[in-house]
Amino acid sequence: MVLFMSVCFPSPYVLGAQLHPSGCRFTLYAPDQDCVHLLLWHQGHQPQRLAMREYKRGYWTRDVADVVAGQEYSFEVLQDGQTWYLADPYAQAVTGPLRYQPPYSPSQSTLLARCQVVDHESFDWQGVSSPQRAIQDTVIFETHVKGLTQQHPDVAPVQQGRYLGLVSPTMLAFYQQHQINCLQLLPITSCLPEPHLLSQQKTNYWGYNPYVWMAPDPRYAEKSAVNELKTAIRELHRHDIEVILDVVFNHTAEGGEGGPILHYKAFDHAMYLHDGQQLRNYTGCGNTLDIRHPAALKQVLDTLCMWVTDYHVDGFRFDLAATQGRNGDTFNPQNAFFLAIAQDPILSKVKLIAEPWDIGPDGYQLGQFPINWAECNDKIRDTTRSLWRGDPGILQDFATRLMGSRDVFSAAHWPDHLPINYVTYHDGFTLQDVVSYAKRHNHANGENNRDGHGDNRSANYGVEGPTNNPDIIEVRRRQKRNMMASILFSLGTPHILMADVLGHSQQGNNNAYCQDNPISWLNWQTQDHDWSNWLATMIARRNAIVPRFIDALSGTQRHCNQITWRHPNGDPIHDHQWSKLQALSCQITLGAHHPDAGQSILIAINSSDTAHDLRLPPNHQWRIVCDTATGETTVAPLASCQRLAAKSFLVCIDGDWL
């Protein structure tokens, strides 16, 4: 008997550059083109120019022998009478310079469009697996790969501002010390600055102008972005830290009319929503992805699966996620994108977080995403800032936010559909600036201070910006404790800006998207260690206390517990009194069906400028675990009648079960 060994070739419908035993198959979906050439670049030589074959309508393919990982390539097409070099939308690495000189031209595309063949099979994961932490046990820390370590004096210079800097010994020790169990990275896929930024010699520092979705940004690597990012994720997992990627599928760097031709505008113009001949702009960036288009849906799903299977990421935060639910001018939570993810054996198991809006019609969709999604809860941000700033009539709404915003996120769908509770995000003031500036100061952005959000709900407490006045400094510290405690001890998943762990200020800039400089880079020399240590202690206590109450209030168990609202003096709160409240207490006691039956948590809030007597029911052994009035971290007994300080947030547990 003669045995024949077959060579397994990738399907021509698997897009991108697919290595196989004898070479590489390049496949591109370009239904708008009548002729496509593959260019293979060799250092110091003219490119090898190979005609591609249209395998089926729109699918172009070419097999090339002896191609190995690292080979640079791009595509060539004739568009509007000009020869353009275009990037592979499915490329998993890019090598071209991620900037150009506006206006973008065919001659500049020669370098920019270069991609690289990648071999994912060669990386050694060393048997390290993901922590797979439940969403209610997660505290998300949002950070920028470069900004986190660019100025850290104890990170090796070769690693500063890079993927490997995330897992330097210094940073791993910092995560452990500060109870950090999940990093949410601002976009790390390759991106391009917008033309107006390039004209000003600026860049899109945040990374929200995507170029090639599957390719990690090479600027954060010394040699190989692919291997160095994988190494960072592997080592974070080894230390029980999850990684969530902020992804941008609402638009691309091709922008609107007149924007650069990078790929889709020439390959498949139907990728974008159109209004006649014009591109719709529901993102503020010139174009909007049309998720109803089969190729767009396939590209997004394939990209997500790649990040999970090849990089082992633990979840995604979707920028302007309402765009993914668009049916033109309306939002549909049952559209093909959401259904595809819900049934996918890979994507249905990772964390999915929506920024639940865009700027188009029907764009604000908080609480309307499918039940397997968490959502960024801007309502608690606004209410928390307003409450502690002293705005009247806020406490009633804050009480709703404290209890998990169940007017928006039904506890029947917890813990899968939880609010992501935050008081600061990358877009906006840092927490230090929320208590230091009454107005934005975005002059460095070059837009005459017109950019950025105008409704910051901030206060400076007497001086705009930094001060040496000890009284103002102490008020600011207390207000920071109040706002952070409000997020940590509300029901939901806390989201914390890494800059806020250090007490970093952006000098009043609330839209530092183009500030790739010390405005955005964390200043480790000025870290407020007292604040950081207090915050780490509160995070640890939140992790020990809050998840059990979320579990008890989730699903069918949610009605089996006791929740009691009182005035500070112990009297019950009547319906007509809520709108004028400035202080209250809330007690949650776990019901008989819960494993921790009988355990109670008490939260007392005083948003006024006057202290109150706090009277509690007898026969309890309350212990203080958080008191923002003092900043003390010692667990201490609570007297049966104690003063509830002005502008303070108090958390107690009944017993010694912490």
XYZ file of C-alpha atoms in Angstrom:
658
model
C 0.000 0.000 0.000
C 1.294 3.455 -0.942
C 0.500 6.261 1.498
C 0.163 9.805 0.192
C 0.708 12.756 2.529
C -1.633 15.583 1.649
C -0.683 19.196 2.105
C -3.427 21.191 3.835
C -3.981 24.502 2.076
C -6.092 27.255 3.612
C -9.488 27.879 2.133
C -9.588 30.753 -0.369
C -12.382 32.171 1.773
C -10.045 32.568 4.759
C -8.954 36.152 4.274
C -5.500 37.518 4.856
C -2.062 35.901 4.614
C -2.273 32.235 5.607
C 0.964 30.269 5.940
C 0.987 26.617 4.879
C 3.763 24.004 4.590
C 4.943 25.092 1.146
C 4.390 28.839 1.305
C 1.566 31.312 1.849
C -1.877 31.910 0.428
C -2.932 35.545 0.182
C -6.674 36.158 -0.034
C -8.470 39.474 -0.303
C -12.123 40.440 -0.555
C -12.277 43.318 -3.044
C -15.592 43.259 -4.941
C -15.089 46.823 -6.196
C -11.954 45.938 -8.159
C -11.500 44.360 -11.594
C -7.781 43.719 -11.154
C -5.599 43.295 -8.050
C -1.854 42.689 -7.778
C 0.013 41.305 -4.796
C 3.308 43.022 -4.031
C 6.017 41.166 -2.119
C 8.661 43.533 -0.774
C 12.305 42.545 -0.443
C 14.796 44.888 1.179
C 16.769 46.862 -1.345
C 14.880 45.466 -4.352
C 11.853 46.332 -6.398
C 8.761 44.463 -5.226
C 7.743 41.178 -6.739
C 4.465 42.003 -8.540
C 2.037 39.089 -8.874
C -1.418 39.140 -10.450
C -4.135 37.772 -8.183
C -6.911 35.506 -9.438
C -10.581 36.197 -8.715
C -11.592 32.861 -7.228
C -15.230 33.848 -6.849
C -16.984 37.176 -7.153
C -14.986 39.548 -4.994
C -12.520 36.954 -3.621
C -8.985 37.393 -4.936
C -6.284 34.848 -4.151
C -2.677 33.979 -4.907
C -0.465 31.166 -3.642
C 3.239 31.938 -3.381
C 5.829 29.276 -2.638
C 8.537 29.642 0.011
C 6.989 32.660 1.733
C 7.736 32.629 5.459
C 6.733 34.686 8.493
C 8.103 38.207 8.290
C 7.487 38.671 4.574
C 6.306 42.200 3.798
C 3.444 42.629 1.352
C 0.735 44.978 0.130
C -1.811 45.169 -2.660
C -1.865 47.325 -5.788
C -5.014 48.582 -7.510
C -6.013 51.228 -10.005
C -8.392 53.690 -8.349
C -9.725 56.830 -10.051
C -7.025 56.569 -12.682
C -4.186 56.376 -10.135
C -2.125 53.455 -8.869
C -2.577 52.976 -5.121
C -0.820 50.641 -2.717
C -3.291 49.371 -0.120
C -3.026 47.577 3.184
C -4.574 44.177 3.756
C -7.566 44.725 6.075
C -6.823 41.251 7.481
C -3.110 41.889 8.020
C -1.908 40.789 11.443
C 1.171 43.018 11.461
C 2.091 46.296 9.761
C 5.557 47.654 9.082
C 4.919 50.954 7.323
C 5.266 54.306 9.112
C 1.956 55.061 10.823
C 1.824 58.648 9.655
C 1.955 60.599 6.400
C 2.069 64.171 5.161
C -1.410 65.427 4.214
C -2.825 65.270 1.671
C -2.325 61.519 1.361
C -1.069 60.555 -2.075
C -0.353 57.390 -4.096
C 3.384 57.960 -3.712
C 3.065 57.967 0.106
C 1.025 54.773 0.000
C 4.120 52.858 -1.197
C 5.472 52.744 2.371
C 2.378 53.151 4.512
C 0.531 50.141 3.079
C 3.150 47.544 3.940
C 1.962 44.586 5.971
C 3.733 41.497 7.288
C 3.014 37.761 7.279
C 2.617 36.411 10.840
C 3.032 32.924 12.320
C 0.926 32.671 15.467
C 1.710 29.007 16.043
C 5.307 29.580 17.083
C 4.566 31.483 20.319
C 4.946 29.526 23.572
C 2.157 30.252 26.043
C 3.898 28.018 28.597
C 0.620 26.528 29.748
C -0.540 29.816 31.300
C -4.316 30.235 31.166
C -6.696 33.128 31.687
C -7.976 33.894 35.209
C -11.578 33.786 33.885
C -12.803 36.029 36.683
C -16.501 36.706 37.117
C -17.559 40.204 36.115
C -18.832 41.014 39.623
C -15.406 40.123 41.056
C -13.606 42.351 38.569
C -12.302 45.866 39.076
C -11.298 47.382 35.743
C -8.259 49.654 35.559
C -8.095 51.632 32.341
C -4.654 52.569 31.089
C -2.595 53.492 28.053
C 0.298 51.161 27.176
C 2.733 54.000 26.574
C 1.504 56.459 29.173
C 1.637 53.946 32.021
C 5.394 53.371 32.016
C 6.920 56.037 29.746
C 8.113 58.047 32.766
C 8.568 55.263 35.313
C 12.141 55.551 36.645
C 12.262 51.897 37.731
C 11.213 50.421 34.403
C 14.117 49.617 32.084
C 14.440 52.299 29.371
C 14.057 49.705 26.625
C 10.666 48.753 28.106
C 9.340 52.191 28.995
C 6.152 52.971 27.072
C 6.022 49.491 25.535
C 4.086 46.255 25.832
C 6.834 44.641 27.896
C 6.804 47.611 30.255
C 3.355 46.436 31.358
C 4.946 43.320 32.850
C 8.224 44.671 34.139
C 8.944 43.498 37.705
C 8.186 46.975 39.021
C 4.754 47.072 37.413
C 3.830 43.530 38.442
C 4.625 44.449 42.035
C 2.557 47.628 41.672
C -0.488 45.682 40.437
C -0.275 43.307 43.383
C 0.152 46.102 45.910
C -2.821 48.043 44.539
C -5.277 45.142 44.128
C -5.310 45.407 40.319
C -6.887 42.339 38.724
C -7.891 43.620 35.273
C -6.259 46.006 32.807
C -8.367 47.656 30.126
C -5.966 48.902 27.467
C -6.787 51.897 25.323
C -6.725 50.817 21.656
C -3.527 48.964 20.775
C -4.449 48.103 17.191
C -2.548 50.011 14.516
C -4.026 53.464 13.983
C -3.310 56.660 12.074
C -3.570 60.263 13.242
C -6.316 62.309 11.614
C -5.155 64.674 8.841
C -5.675 67.787 10.971
C -3.415 66.325 13.665
C -0.740 65.406 11.152
C -0.816 68.967 9.816
C -0.134 70.185 13.375
C 2.625 67.611 13.993
C 0.399 65.899 16.571
C -0.809 62.316 16.880
C -3.904 60.440 17.998
C -2.376 59.359 21.299
C -5.448 57.487 22.513
C -5.559 55.350 19.357
C -9.202 55.831 18.361
C -8.595 56.141 14.612
C -8.107 52.507 13.520
C -6.144 51.570 10.449
C -5.789 47.759 10.528
C -7.887 46.088 13.227
C -5.915 42.848 13.492
C -2.413 44.340 13.739
C -1.012 45.439 17.117
C 0.565 48.870 17.049
C 4.315 48.440 16.393
C 5.161 51.691 18.182
C 4.797 49.933 21.532
C 7.310 47.209 20.679
C 11.077 47.049 20.465
C 11.156 44.342 17.776
C 7.959 42.323 17.340
C 4.625 43.824 18.360
C 2.973 40.415 17.953
C 5.308 38.484 20.247
C 5.830 41.261 22.778
C 2.102 41.849 23.210
C 1.532 38.115 23.624
C 4.311 37.993 26.199
C 2.709 40.847 28.125
C -0.693 39.139 28.152
C 0.839 35.806 29.148
C 2.677 37.336 32.097
C -0.347 39.333 33.226
C -2.367 36.119 33.199
C 0.411 34.380 35.111
C -0.104 37.007 37.804
C -3.907 36.581 37.793
C -4.591 39.801 35.867
C -7.060 39.885 32.987
C -6.698 41.982 29.835
C -9.573 43.790 28.120
C -8.976 45.546 24.806
C -10.715 48.780 23.884
C -11.749 48.188 20.260
C -13.018 50.637 17.647
C -15.350 49.133 15.055
C -17.520 52.188 14.474
C -15.258 53.859 11.884
C -11.800 53.635 10.312
C -8.946 56.027 9.612
C -10.187 56.492 6.036
C -12.536 59.115 7.447
C -15.145 60.934 5.378
C -15.116 62.399 1.907
C -11.596 63.463 1.004
C -10.033 61.198 3.608
C -7.174 58.858 2.704
C -7.715 55.724 0.586
C -6.213 52.991 2.753
C -8.219 49.842 1.959
C -12.052 49.717 2.129
C -12.701 52.806 0.044
C -11.052 51.010 -2.867
C -11.794 47.355 -2.031
C -15.378 47.470 -0.754
C -17.021 50.876 -0.386
C -20.162 49.233 1.034
C -18.324 48.739 4.342
C -19.551 52.219 5.332
C -23.003 53.682 5.859
C -24.001 56.011 3.038
C -26.479 58.823 2.574
C -26.707 58.907 -1.191
C -23.140 59.445 -2.355
C -21.987 60.819 1.009
C -20.634 58.817 3.932
C -22.718 59.091 7.082
C -20.908 60.437 10.121
C -22.462 58.969 13.269
C -19.060 58.758 14.967
C -17.712 62.296 14.684
C -14.840 60.858 12.653
C -16.178 61.158 9.095
C -17.442 57.662 8.353
C -19.510 54.946 10.029
C -19.156 51.186 9.672
C -22.253 49.452 8.288
C -22.450 46.283 10.376
C -25.363 45.054 8.215
C -22.962 44.551 5.314
C -21.888 40.871 5.360
C -18.232 41.697 4.756
C -18.225 44.221 7.597
C -19.880 41.755 9.968
C -17.415 39.042 8.981
C -14.412 41.353 9.419
C -15.454 42.412 12.920
C -16.256 38.878 14.085
C -13.067 37.460 12.591
C -11.055 40.224 14.266
C -12.589 39.559 17.684
C -12.004 35.821 17.381
C -8.378 36.412 16.401
C -7.713 38.516 19.488
C -9.205 35.825 21.724
C -7.673 32.750 20.074
C -4.262 34.130 19.094
C -3.690 36.633 21.919
C -5.847 35.133 24.707
C -7.492 38.449 25.608
C -10.273 38.254 28.182
C -12.773 40.690 26.739
C -13.503 43.844 24.824
C -14.785 47.323 25.481
C -16.535 48.553 22.317
C -16.079 52.239 21.557
C -19.343 53.928 20.454
C -20.968 50.510 20.508
C -24.390 51.782 19.456
C -22.935 51.783 15.941
C -22.639 47.987 16.094
C -26.367 47.821 16.771
C -27.392 50.177 13.995
C -30.040 49.411 11.436
C -29.407 52.656 9.593
C -30.952 55.404 11.702
C -32.282 53.069 14.414
C -30.788 50.747 17.019
C -31.640 47.036 17.139
C -30.335 44.941 20.057
C -31.335 41.812 18.150
C -29.363 42.547 15.008
C -27.056 40.033 13.350
C -23.941 41.255 15.160
C -25.334 40.679 18.647
C -26.889 37.353 17.701
C -23.669 36.161 16.094
C -21.674 36.918 19.236
C -24.267 35.325 21.513
C -24.040 31.988 19.706
C -20.303 32.029 19.018
C -18.479 29.411 21.148
C -15.455 31.709 21.524
C -16.878 35.216 21.803
C -19.848 34.354 24.004
C -17.444 33.400 26.814
C -15.450 36.635 27.076
C -16.328 39.926 28.753
C -18.294 42.257 26.474
C -18.580 45.909 27.501
C -20.462 48.516 25.505
C -20.013 52.237 25.416
C -23.751 52.419 24.754
C -24.029 55.423 22.464
C -22.824 57.174 19.339
C -23.685 60.641 17.987
C -26.179 59.513 15.345
C -29.978 59.424 15.573
C -31.298 57.076 18.256
C -27.723 57.024 19.498
C -28.111 56.897 23.309
C -28.892 53.294 24.258
C -27.891 52.861 27.903
C -29.429 49.660 29.254
C -30.642 48.471 25.859
C -27.839 46.100 24.949
C -28.334 42.303 25.086
C -28.240 40.702 28.510
C -24.826 39.111 27.938
C -23.275 42.590 27.733
C -22.130 44.978 30.460
C -22.441 48.699 29.766
C -20.553 51.853 30.728
C -22.899 53.706 33.073
C -22.532 57.440 32.536
C -25.490 58.118 34.817
C -23.515 57.200 37.938
C -20.602 59.355 36.759
C -22.777 62.435 36.381
C -24.826 61.831 39.514
C -21.783 61.130 41.689
C -19.972 64.262 40.571
C -23.074 66.389 41.026
C -23.857 64.964 44.457
C -20.476 65.640 45.988
C -20.117 69.010 44.288
C -23.212 70.017 46.247
C -25.882 70.203 43.558
C -29.359 70.113 45.177
C -31.910 67.322 44.782
C -29.376 64.665 43.689
C -29.378 62.127 46.536
C -32.546 60.347 45.411
C -31.049 59.622 42.007
C -27.739 58.673 43.580
C -29.519 56.104 45.760
C -30.754 54.467 42.557
C -27.211 54.436 41.132
C -25.862 53.024 44.398
C -28.207 50.065 44.090
C -26.950 49.188 40.624
C -29.062 51.542 38.488
C -31.811 48.941 38.424
C -34.097 51.400 36.679
C -31.836 50.798 33.661
C -30.148 47.450 34.396
C -32.745 45.002 35.655
C -31.360 42.773 38.404
C -33.244 39.924 36.745
C -30.337 39.872 34.259
C -27.507 40.283 36.762
C -24.663 39.474 36.940
C -24.389 39.131 33.138
C -25.868 42.559 32.413
C -24.203 44.743 35.035
C -23.436 48.442 34.903
C -19.785 49.426 34.608
C -19.655 52.111 37.278
C -17.141 54.912 36.845
C -16.549 58.510 37.793
C -13.683 59.109 35.349
C -12.702 57.671 31.958
C -9.910 58.463 29.518
C -12.134 61.078 27.878
C -12.651 63.768 30.460
C -10.969 65.052 33.586
C -8.867 62.803 35.767
C -10.191 62.544 39.318
C -7.547 64.992 40.537
C -8.745 67.486 37.939
C -12.424 66.936 38.825
C -11.624 68.459 42.222
C -9.083 71.018 40.948
C -10.652 72.713 37.920
C -14.043 74.315 37.388
C -13.459 74.616 33.626
C -11.593 72.707 30.943
C -8.148 73.910 29.877
C -7.579 72.326 26.467
C -5.506 75.045 24.814
C -2.664 72.604 24.110
C -4.959 70.734 21.715
C -4.829 73.575 19.204
C -8.595 74.105 18.932
C -8.917 77.327 20.957
C -10.290 75.407 23.948
C -13.471 74.552 22.032
C -12.991 70.774 22.112
C -13.861 68.447 24.973
C -16.962 68.118 27.094
C -18.392 71.296 28.572
C -20.473 69.615 31.302
C -17.749 68.394 33.654
C -19.637 68.746 36.959
C -16.354 69.630 38.619
C -15.260 72.212 41.194
C -11.957 73.763 42.221
C -12.875 74.590 45.861
C -11.355 78.054 45.734
C -8.369 77.933 43.389
C -8.267 76.928 39.729
C -5.566 74.272 39.466
C -2.716 73.416 41.853
C -2.536 75.090 45.248
C -0.492 75.005 48.441
C -3.488 75.953 50.597
C -3.795 73.061 53.106
C -7.529 73.570 53.607
C -8.263 73.305 49.884
C -5.955 70.307 49.572
C -7.818 68.498 52.354
C -11.233 69.259 50.838
C -10.044 67.908 47.504
C -8.736 64.716 49.099
C -12.024 64.120 50.895
C -14.014 64.677 47.716
C -11.805 62.212 45.865
C -12.445 59.656 48.616
C -16.178 60.335 48.404
C -16.345 59.811 44.665
C -14.153 56.718 44.631
C -16.057 55.119 47.520
C -19.298 55.842 45.653
C -18.027 53.790 42.705
C -16.437 50.980 44.684
C -19.366 50.308 46.985
C -22.183 50.731 44.486
C -23.535 47.552 42.932
C -21.838 46.880 39.631
C -18.329 46.542 38.216
C -16.031 49.441 39.157
C -13.971 51.127 36.467
C -10.955 53.146 37.635
C -8.649 55.307 35.576
C -5.071 54.215 36.278
C -4.084 57.878 36.396
C -6.381 58.225 39.400
C -4.475 55.589 41.351
C -1.480 57.910 41.340
C -3.401 61.186 41.675
C -2.247 62.301 38.212
C -3.381 65.643 36.796
C -3.695 66.507 33.103
C -3.460 70.218 33.931
C -7.195 70.624 33.380
C -7.198 69.069 29.896
C -10.375 67.007 29.547
C -9.711 65.845 25.993
C -6.033 64.878 25.905
C -6.451 62.572 22.900
C -3.587 64.247 21.021
C -1.223 64.790 23.956
C 1.544 62.209 23.609
C 3.607 63.952 26.258
C 3.741 64.440 30.052
C 0.192 65.820 30.084
C -0.934 62.219 29.526
C 2.069 60.171 30.671
C 1.763 59.182 34.323
C 4.151 61.020 36.603
C 5.444 58.441 39.063
C 7.615 61.007 40.847
C 4.554 62.860 42.131
C 2.492 59.822 43.129
C 0.302 60.512 46.173
C 1.192 57.388 48.162
C -1.227 58.054 51.015
C -4.056 58.258 48.496
C -2.869 55.183 46.588
C -2.643 53.112 49.752
C -6.105 54.178 50.908
C -7.522 53.293 47.512
C -5.837 49.873 47.472
C -7.322 49.078 50.882
C -10.811 50.121 49.774
C -10.550 48.024 46.612
C -9.610 44.966 48.652
C -12.587 45.531 50.954
C -14.900 46.114 48.023
C -13.790 42.782 46.541
C -14.509 41.011 49.830
C -17.921 42.617 50.387
C -19.758 43.800 47.271
C -19.783 40.660 45.048
C -21.801 38.643 47.565
C -24.476 41.344 47.629
C -24.548 41.482 43.829
C -25.006 37.708 43.769
C -27.794 37.901 46.347
C -29.622 40.593 44.382
C -29.248 38.833 41.015
C -31.793 36.795 39.115
C -34.471 34.902 41.005
C -32.834 35.594 44.411
C -33.176 39.340 44.130
C -36.444 39.588 46.085
C -35.273 37.412 48.994
C -33.224 40.058 50.769
C -34.069 43.025 52.957
C -33.203 46.589 51.922
C -34.010 49.357 54.385
C -33.659 53.097 53.769
C -33.556 55.456 56.765
C -32.867 59.020 57.727
C -29.627 59.396 59.720
C -31.727 59.560 62.903
C -33.086 56.082 62.178
C -36.564 57.074 60.989
C -37.846 55.457 57.785
C -37.825 57.597 54.642
C -41.278 58.342 53.214
C -41.877 58.780 49.500
C -42.543 62.519 49.680
C -39.232 63.128 51.483
C -36.864 61.667 48.902
C -36.564 64.695 46.634
C -35.179 66.903 49.397
C -32.826 64.442 51.067
C -29.212 65.353 51.744
C -28.346 62.445 54.027
C -29.517 58.846 54.423
C -28.510 55.317 55.339
C -29.148 52.076 53.485
C -28.959 48.615 55.032
C -28.930 45.427 52.931
C -29.336 42.100 54.719
C -28.854 38.803 52.912
C -31.860 36.506 52.954
C -32.225 32.994 54.293
C -31.555 31.334 50.915
C -28.113 32.893 50.539
C -24.993 31.023 51.793
C -24.080 34.116 53.819
C -27.588 34.598 55.202
C -27.917 37.319 57.805
C -24.858 39.296 56.770
C -25.520 43.011 56.412
C -23.878 46.034 54.892
C -24.724 49.577 55.926
C -23.957 52.603 53.754
C -24.518 56.084 55.156
C -24.210 59.186 52.984
C -24.123 62.826 53.966
C -23.845 65.169 51.004
C -24.606 68.280 53.056
C -22.255 70.687 54.791
C -23.676 69.797 58.220
C -22.895 66.741 60.359
C -25.757 64.482 61.504
C -26.263 62.083 64.395
C -26.337 58.561 62.980
C -28.660 56.332 65.003
C -28.799 52.621 64.181
C -31.039 49.770 65.250
C -29.830 47.888 68.364
C -28.487 44.332 68.446
C -25.926 44.841 65.696
C -22.142 44.851 65.875
C -21.338 47.333 63.154
C -17.731 47.787 62.088
C -16.541 50.657 59.928
C -14.683 49.541 56.793
C -14.701 52.887 54.959
C -15.042 56.415 56.317
C -14.199 59.094 53.793
C -14.320 61.817 56.449
C -10.962 60.755 57.856
C -9.235 58.578 55.302
C -8.398 56.096 58.063
C -8.196 52.461 56.987
C -8.402 50.746 60.381
C -11.503 48.596 60.810
C -13.194 50.076 63.868
C -16.471 49.476 65.758
C -19.345 51.863 65.085
C -21.047 53.347 68.103
C -24.849 53.008 68.408
C -25.031 56.775 68.026
C -22.252 58.310 65.998
C -21.755 61.547 64.133
C -22.037 61.276 60.365
C -19.595 63.925 59.204
C -20.463 66.493 56.578
C -19.550 65.495 53.023
C -18.846 61.893 53.922
C -19.522 58.328 52.780
C -19.551 55.618 55.457
C -19.550 51.838 54.911
C -20.049 49.324 57.716
C -20.561 45.574 58.005
C -22.404 43.714 60.746
C -20.011 41.316 62.458
C -16.441 40.217 61.820
C -16.872 38.286 58.567
C -14.560 40.512 56.525
